[in-house]
Every structure is written in structure tokens, then in C-alpha cells.
Amino acid sequence: MESNVRVRFAPSPTGPLHIGGVRTALYNYLFAKKYNGTFVLRIEDTDQTRYVANAEQYIIDALEWCNIPFDEGPNKNEKFGPYRQSERKNLYKEYADILIKTGWAYYAFDTSEQLDAHRKGHEAEGKTFIYNWHNREKGKLVNSLVLTADEVQAKINAGENYVIRFKTPQDELLRMEDEIRGNIKIDTNTLDDKILFKGDGMPTYHLANIVDDHLMQITHVIRGEEWLPSMPLHVLLYKAFGWEAPKFAHLPLILKPVGKGKLSKRDGDKLGFPVFPLEYTNEQTGDVSRGYKEDGYFNDAFINMLAFLGWNPGTEQEIFSLEELIAAFDLKRVSKSGAKFSPDKTKWFNQQYMQTKSDAELTELFLPILAEKGITKDKEYVLKVVTAIKERAVFVNDFWDLSNFFFETPTEYDAKASKKNWKEGTAELMQELIEVVSNIQDFSSENTEKEVKEWITAKEIGFGKVMQPLRLSLVGKLAGPHLFDIIAMIGKEETLLRLKNAIEKL
Ligand code: GLU
């Protein structure tokens, strides 16, 4: 049954979604699903100067790849639509006007030059200029708190540029509650009178965000820590409108793997890991940023890793399916302090997931890679290869390097290994081995192993003297799974060919 829990992910389409944003979306999703609630996507595109055309589609594609789809949003169940703020533009002015009428907001006509001069003047005296009760009614500032109603109307009629500011109450100790951080108190005298509505006819983030959360019946606001400083204004806005405020939860920052501070794209570039879920092309510069998907991460491994960046279940268990995450997730177990991102742990998650994937599923992922290389082996063969190598792989993209010798005759031999293992007498020994192998009838892994080892024992020589050059001949280097499994897979003819090649070339 659907509950009344309604949460939203409200990104601004200013570029690709950073993994911090994906984590915010994920926690909202987990919370909504846990309580059979609704997960809303709202596009906060009121700041036209920062708008990037392909960003919204990127966000939608990223959520889809992560398998955390929204229930309501642009073009989907538009119950409270539209879900793009630019398309709700006409709605916000009405709400700004309500606050003007009730005395919670006022018009301000100060130009940016005038405000700059005030700032500089204050600085010169070692003070900071804040547009609030300190000076809003002292006559220095041009606003509807000091002008008469007629003067204000005359300015508006004359087309003078204005903004609408929130009139922050004076001398109030504001008590707020955050689901993660507990009680927070703030002295309203320290807050500035934020702009709610701009001269260009657009609301600012604050006004649009509160109006929309109210109209969309959002019950819990789960968002990044960077929005914590906005919480007092938001709480006051709810009060001003006489609306019940949602519950708030501010998630901890995701920190750099080394050093201090927030994880940035630059850290990823420097240390060689993506910070975006999907590859992203900047249409202006043509720059391409790496994505987890294209780097070969499984979406469920990526999500599992992200869930642990700031939350833990309180047990030792680390591998969680999406369903298990939904069941275990709890805002009370989200930490207050920042979560350090670890590229190694991210790989570890992928490797763990690799082992849980079925060989058949992995084969389907490997087949197109092989096809691209012009290799057309039947599925059954590829499946056996996958079974033999998956334990060593972190990514499906590693499969080829771990298994090329199953598909291709080696043309090169590792120089160091050859020097060490291909000695005087090795060629003769391999020639003899060719005879032994030619006579083997049952070419199963177990039987070839048995017969070759019997021959080595009878010759009274060390196993390494045969096994290392044999591996070198078949693989080209001293790597790969059990040698007799390789022999059984490639077959007698190919084994003999590779032995002959090695004798010729080494
Ligand atoms: N548009 C804001 C952002 O880009 C939303 C913040 C919020 O969730 O209130 O993150």
C-alpha cells in the first residue's frame, strides 16, 4: 500500500551528476521504497545562467542505469506537474506577493553598484555588510520598508529593477530538527534577508524549492550537507506561509580519498577514477569525462558502494542487493561526518559482484567484446573460459587480457620468463612432450594431467622443467588458470601447434 511518504531528488541541470548527487538520489529512493512512498524527480532550472542543455537527460539516464527510477517527474505520472521549475515560472510570483502582503517580504531596489559600495564601506571599517535588520530600515537602503507605498508603486511603474527579499525576524532563537544531526539552534540575527524573487521574473532557489516541496506534498527533504545553511531560511519560509514543514535530513559530504575536502572531478582525474555514473561529453568544450558504466562497473556494485558512503547497517555485512538496502536503510544510521571515498573499495565491490554473477550472464557480456575482435567461438566454449577466469577478474573488460590464449595462438613470449625457463635441453624435452601428447586419446583435463605427469615421473626430472616451458608455449607467459584445463579447452591439435611454435621461436 502506498504511504504518504513523499521525497524528492531536486538536481539543478548544470552539468553531469556527480556521485554525491547520485548518493542523494539513492538515499531518497531507499527511504521512499522502505516506506512504500513516492520518489519524485524535480528539475530545478530557475538559474538560466547555469543551465546546460544535455544535463537533464543525463540525470534521467543515470538514474535509470543505477536502477533507481523515479515514480513522478518530467513526463512520468505528472500528478503535481510540471516537474521542471522553468515550466512553473508563473506560479512563484503569486507566492512572493503573499509574503509581501503579510509583511514577511519586501521590495528592494538597491542596485548592485549601491550594494557594492555598502560592502566596501563596511569592509573599510572592519565590518561585514549583511542585508538584514542591522541596516534594512536605517534609510541607507532603498526598499519598501523605508519608502512609502506610493513611492514603491512609482518605482515599479517606472520599470525600475527590483528584487523581493525575505524579512528575517529579529531576535529569535530558531530551533530546528534534523533527522541526522538532531537539534540545531540558530540566532536569526545572524541571517541575511535572502532574495526570493529576482528582477528577471524568476524565483530564486529558496522560494521555488519551498513552494514546490509544499505543492508536491513532500514529507522529507533528504539532501546534501551543502544545503544545511539554507535550512533556517527554509524553516522560516514554511512558518511565514503557515505551512507544515517537511522533515529535514542533511547527508554528510563525500570526501577525497587522500587529503582534506570534498571529492571533486579533479581528484578523479588525478587518481584515475570516474566521479560520474555515466560518461559525459561537455558540448561546449568537447571534453569527455569517464563514467562508472563505461569503465565496466556493474550498476548494482556501484549502488552498493555508494550506499556505504555515509551509511552503514551496523553489522559486518557489506554486500547488499537493492532490496536488502531498502529493508536495512535507516536515516538514523547515516553519519554526521564526511565519508571518505575509496577507489580501491569501489573495485572491491565490483569484484565481489563479479563472483556472484552467473557464468551465463557474464558470457553474454563477453561475447560482444569477442565479436568486436573478430572472434567467433561458440557460446559453450566462451562460457567455459568465463568459468576458468572470472575469479581473477574485477571487470568484464579484464576478460580478454585474462583469456586471449583460449582464443588465439600466442605470437610472443614473455622475455623474462623465457630467459628463466627456456634453457638448454628444453627444446628437446618439448619435442619429446609432443610425442607424448600426440599419443593421448582421452584429452580431458584430468587424463592429460595424469599422462603427462606419469611421463615426467618416469623421466625422473623436476615437474617445473616441463610445466613452465609448457605454460610458456601455450600461454606466452607464466599466467592463466590450471594448465591442463587450458590444454583440454584448446584441444590436441592446437596444443601441438603451440609446442612446435615455441620450439621454433624460443
Ligand atoms: N537544486 C538543489 C540542488 O541542486 C536542490 C537542493 C535541495 O534538495 O533542496 O542540489
PDB file of N, CA, C and O and ligand atoms in Angstrom, residues 8 10-12 44 205 209 221 223 227, ligand 1:
ATOM      1  N   ARG A   8      11.890  13.830  -2.622  1.00  0.00           N
ATOM      2  CA  ARG A   8      12.241  14.278  -3.973  1.00  0.00           C
ATOM      3  C   ARG A   8      13.736  14.408  -4.108  1.00  0.00           C
ATOM      4  O   ARG A   8      14.466  14.683  -3.170  1.00  0.00           O
ATOM      5  N   ALA A  10      16.118  16.790  -6.294  1.00  0.00           N
ATOM      6  CA  ALA A  10      15.854  18.060  -6.979  1.00  0.00           C
ATOM      7  C   ALA A  10      17.127  18.665  -7.578  1.00  0.00           C
ATOM      8  O   ALA A  10      17.555  19.740  -7.184  1.00  0.00           O
ATOM      9  N   PRO A  11      17.744  17.982  -8.524  1.00  0.00           N
ATOM     10  CA  PRO A  11      19.003  18.497  -9.060  1.00  0.00           C
ATOM     11  C   PRO A  11      18.802  19.725  -9.952  1.00  0.00           C
ATOM     12  O   PRO A  11      17.729  19.905 -10.526  1.00  0.00           O
ATOM     13  N   SER A  12      19.847  20.521 -10.030  1.00  0.00           N
ATOM     14  CA  SER A  12      19.857  21.619 -10.991  1.00  0.00           C
ATOM     15  C   SER A  12      20.637  21.121 -12.203  1.00  0.00           C
ATOM     16  O   SER A  12      21.728  20.591 -12.044  1.00  0.00           O
ATOM     17  N   GLU A  44      15.385  21.549 -11.053  1.00  0.00           N
ATOM     18  CA  GLU A  44      15.430  22.922 -10.540  1.00  0.00           C
ATOM     19  C   GLU A  44      16.278  23.794 -11.463  1.00  0.00           C
ATOM     20  O   GLU A  44      17.478  23.988 -11.254  1.00  0.00           O
ATOM     21  N   TYR A 205      16.270  29.930  -5.949  1.00  0.00           N
ATOM     22  CA  TYR A 205      16.182  28.541  -5.493  1.00  0.00           C
ATOM     23  C   TYR A 205      15.304  28.422  -4.251  1.00  0.00           C
ATOM     24  O   TYR A 205      14.432  27.558  -4.167  1.00  0.00           O
ATOM     25  N   ASN A 209      11.952  26.246  -4.324  1.00  0.00           N
ATOM     26  CA  ASN A 209      12.139  24.978  -3.631  1.00  0.00           C
ATOM     27  C   ASN A 209      11.060  24.755  -2.559  1.00  0.00           C
ATOM     28  O   ASN A 209      10.462  23.686  -2.475  1.00  0.00           O
ATOM     29  N   VAL A 221      12.761  16.051   3.327  1.00  0.00           N
ATOM     30  CA  VAL A 221      13.766  16.646   2.442  1.00  0.00           C
ATOM     31  C   VAL A 221      15.115  16.019   2.796  1.00  0.00           C
ATOM     32  O   VAL A 221      15.650  16.257   3.874  1.00  0.00           O
ATOM     33  N   ARG A 223      18.869  15.752   1.548  1.00  0.00           N
ATOM     34  CA  ARG A 223      19.752  16.419   0.581  1.00  0.00           C
ATOM     35  C   ARG A 223      21.139  16.589   1.181  1.00  0.00           C
ATOM     36  O   ARG A 223      21.363  16.303   2.359  1.00  0.00           O
ATOM     37  N   TRP A 227      23.440  22.172   1.819  1.00  0.00           N
ATOM     38  CA  TRP A 227      22.186  22.928   1.945  1.00  0.00           C
ATOM     39  C   TRP A 227      21.801  23.193   3.397  1.00  0.00           C
ATOM     40  O   TRP A 227      20.794  23.853   3.664  1.00  0.00           O
TER      41      TRP A 227
HETATM   42  N1  GLU B   1      18.542  22.293  -6.656  1.00  0.00           N
HETATM   43  C1  GLU B   1      19.264  21.961  -5.476  1.00  0.00           C
HETATM   44  C2  GLU B   1      20.500  21.189  -5.897  1.00  0.00           C
HETATM   45  O1  GLU B   1      20.928  21.383  -6.982  1.00  0.00           O
HETATM   46  C3  GLU B   1      18.387  21.162  -4.559  1.00  0.00           C
HETATM   47  C4  GLU B   1      18.715  21.242  -3.121  1.00  0.00           C
HETATM   48  C5  GLU B   1      17.593  20.623  -2.312  1.00  0.00           C
HETATM   49  O2  GLU B   1      17.465  19.403  -2.392  1.00  0.00           O
HETATM   50  O3  GLU B   1      16.871  21.349  -1.671  1.00  0.00           O
HETATM   51  O4  GLU B   1      21.077  20.389  -5.213  1.00  0.00           O
END
